[in-house]
């Protein structure tokens, strides 16, 4: 990056002295340091965890949470741990809605079924999608652009020695598994991604929409569904699911020329089930902002080779260092760039590292444990004044 541009950015967009750069405790036990929120360590039913979020957008579009303890509305359980990473796009409304409602929906269906299952998780996703559709329907007359807001949704549930991973979009869950013969910890990707940059996802879209030759198009060297969006599954994005929301007064850039009958995007999550083994050490859950800069094995190596305390923050910092390197700038200079402008250098990044204590993982889900709730934070300030 040229020194002139860097000086301009430094002069115009460095964090102000009005509270953007400080360290303080929050209700969820996390701490804020400029655009970085973190909770270096915490205890969940099955072991320890670490969380971190760095903001790039003017309004944080990523949301994240760890809920541990009772997974139903009854005290009888089951007990376990819920992890959620919600990477929003077009605005923060959908990811915030998921953060407020998905876990509550899961608890409701767990209570009805009296156990954790793939069906319970699928119903919780469906209820969350329907809930957000109700919000869009209600707000459409006064806030039509909410129809073009959506979110990826990655969820992990640990219960009775089983890990469920459910995903919409391109966030990712990666397991670190010890190979006893070599002492190495191997990275195993647990989530299926729904981004049309992946050939198999393009083929899936083409098979689902055989009469539409333009269902996936290459635009500015990037594959996009209808030339608009890279992901094929999400919560929200109602303008590509119901044609009655793909019309004026929605912005012209979101409107399709031809009406569509069946939904273009899906809210049906890919769900996988894994019986956790004693050699399963930890799971990294993160939005694609992390994976743009770190490989699966690279991230696992960092977690394995450093102290647990603050490990999510270390992953975020490593990703930011890589982002700075790609732009030929110093990490220290990148950190001085304020939210909004920062989005030109990297995305919002949310990371949760969940460590697995095999003695705790294998115990019965009926063993009671205290409820813990942590939600990833961000900067909440009035709209910025024009930089001087």
mmCIF file of C-alpha atoms in Angstrom, residues 63-65 67 71 73 82 84 86 92-110 120-136 138-139 153 155 235 373 375:
data_model
loop_
_atom_site.group_PDB
_atom_site.id
_atom_site.type_symbol
_atom_site.label_atom_id
_atom_site.label_comp_id
_atom_site.label_asym_id
_atom_site.label_seq_id
_atom_site.Cartn_x
_atom_site.Cartn_y
_atom_site.Cartn_z
ATOM 1 C CA UNK A 63 -23.356 -12.308 16.058
ATOM 2 C CA UNK A 64 -22.254 -15.243 18.196
ATOM 3 C CA UNK A 65 -23.185 -17.056 21.386
ATOM 4 C CA UNK A 67 -25.116 -21.315 25.855
ATOM 5 C CA UNK A 71 -30.937 -27.301 26.611
ATOM 6 C CA UNK A 73 -37.404 -25.584 29.072
ATOM 7 C CA UNK A 82 -24.861 -24.804 22.269
ATOM 8 C CA UNK A 84 -23.789 -20.319 17.405
ATOM 9 C CA UNK A 86 -24.207 -15.955 12.706
ATOM 10 C CA UNK A 92 -27.351 -6.716 11.234
ATOM 11 C CA UNK A 93 -31.066 -7.419 11.594
ATOM 12 C CA UNK A 94 -31.116 -11.128 10.681
ATOM 13 C CA UNK A 95 -28.061 -12.168 12.678
ATOM 14 C CA UNK A 96 -29.392 -10.273 15.703
ATOM 15 C CA UNK A 97 -32.768 -11.990 15.319
ATOM 16 C CA UNK A 98 -31.102 -15.424 15.195
ATOM 17 C CA UNK A 99 -29.022 -14.564 18.263
ATOM 18 C CA UNK A 100 -32.205 -13.742 20.168
ATOM 19 C CA UNK A 101 -34.456 -16.579 18.977
ATOM 20 C CA UNK A 102 -32.681 -19.694 17.660
ATOM 21 C CA UNK A 103 -31.535 -21.087 21.019
ATOM 22 C CA UNK A 104 -34.950 -20.402 22.553
ATOM 23 C CA UNK A 105 -36.580 -22.252 19.661
ATOM 24 C CA UNK A 106 -34.178 -25.153 20.175
ATOM 25 C CA UNK A 107 -35.077 -25.349 23.870
ATOM 26 C CA UNK A 108 -38.774 -25.375 23.000
ATOM 27 C CA UNK A 109 -38.464 -28.276 20.552
ATOM 28 C CA UNK A 110 -36.093 -30.180 22.839
ATOM 29 C CA UNK A 120 -35.144 -30.830 16.936
ATOM 30 C CA UNK A 121 -32.342 -28.755 15.395
ATOM 31 C CA UNK A 122 -34.013 -28.669 11.972
ATOM 32 C CA UNK A 123 -37.305 -27.500 13.532
ATOM 33 C CA UNK A 124 -35.461 -24.776 15.470
ATOM 34 C CA UNK A 125 -33.909 -23.465 12.238
ATOM 35 C CA UNK A 126 -37.302 -23.574 10.485
ATOM 36 C CA UNK A 127 -39.028 -21.705 13.315
ATOM 37 C CA UNK A 128 -36.300 -19.045 13.283
ATOM 38 C CA UNK A 129 -36.641 -18.589 9.522
ATOM 39 C CA UNK A 130 -40.433 -18.299 9.834
ATOM 40 C CA UNK A 131 -40.034 -15.833 12.695
ATOM 41 C CA UNK A 132 -37.796 -13.569 10.643
ATOM 42 C CA UNK A 133 -40.174 -13.808 7.674
ATOM 43 C CA UNK A 134 -42.887 -12.466 9.999
ATOM 44 C CA UNK A 135 -40.618 -9.530 10.877
ATOM 45 C CA UNK A 136 -40.032 -8.785 7.172
ATOM 46 C CA UNK A 138 -44.543 -6.630 9.243
ATOM 47 C CA UNK A 139 -41.816 -4.109 8.357
ATOM 48 C CA UNK A 153 -26.005 -19.707 10.503
ATOM 49 C CA UNK A 155 -24.600 -24.167 15.111
ATOM 50 C CA UNK A 235 -31.814 -17.344 7.199
ATOM 51 C CA UNK A 373 -24.776 -17.563 28.480
ATOM 52 C CA UNK A 375 -22.839 -13.420 23.508
#
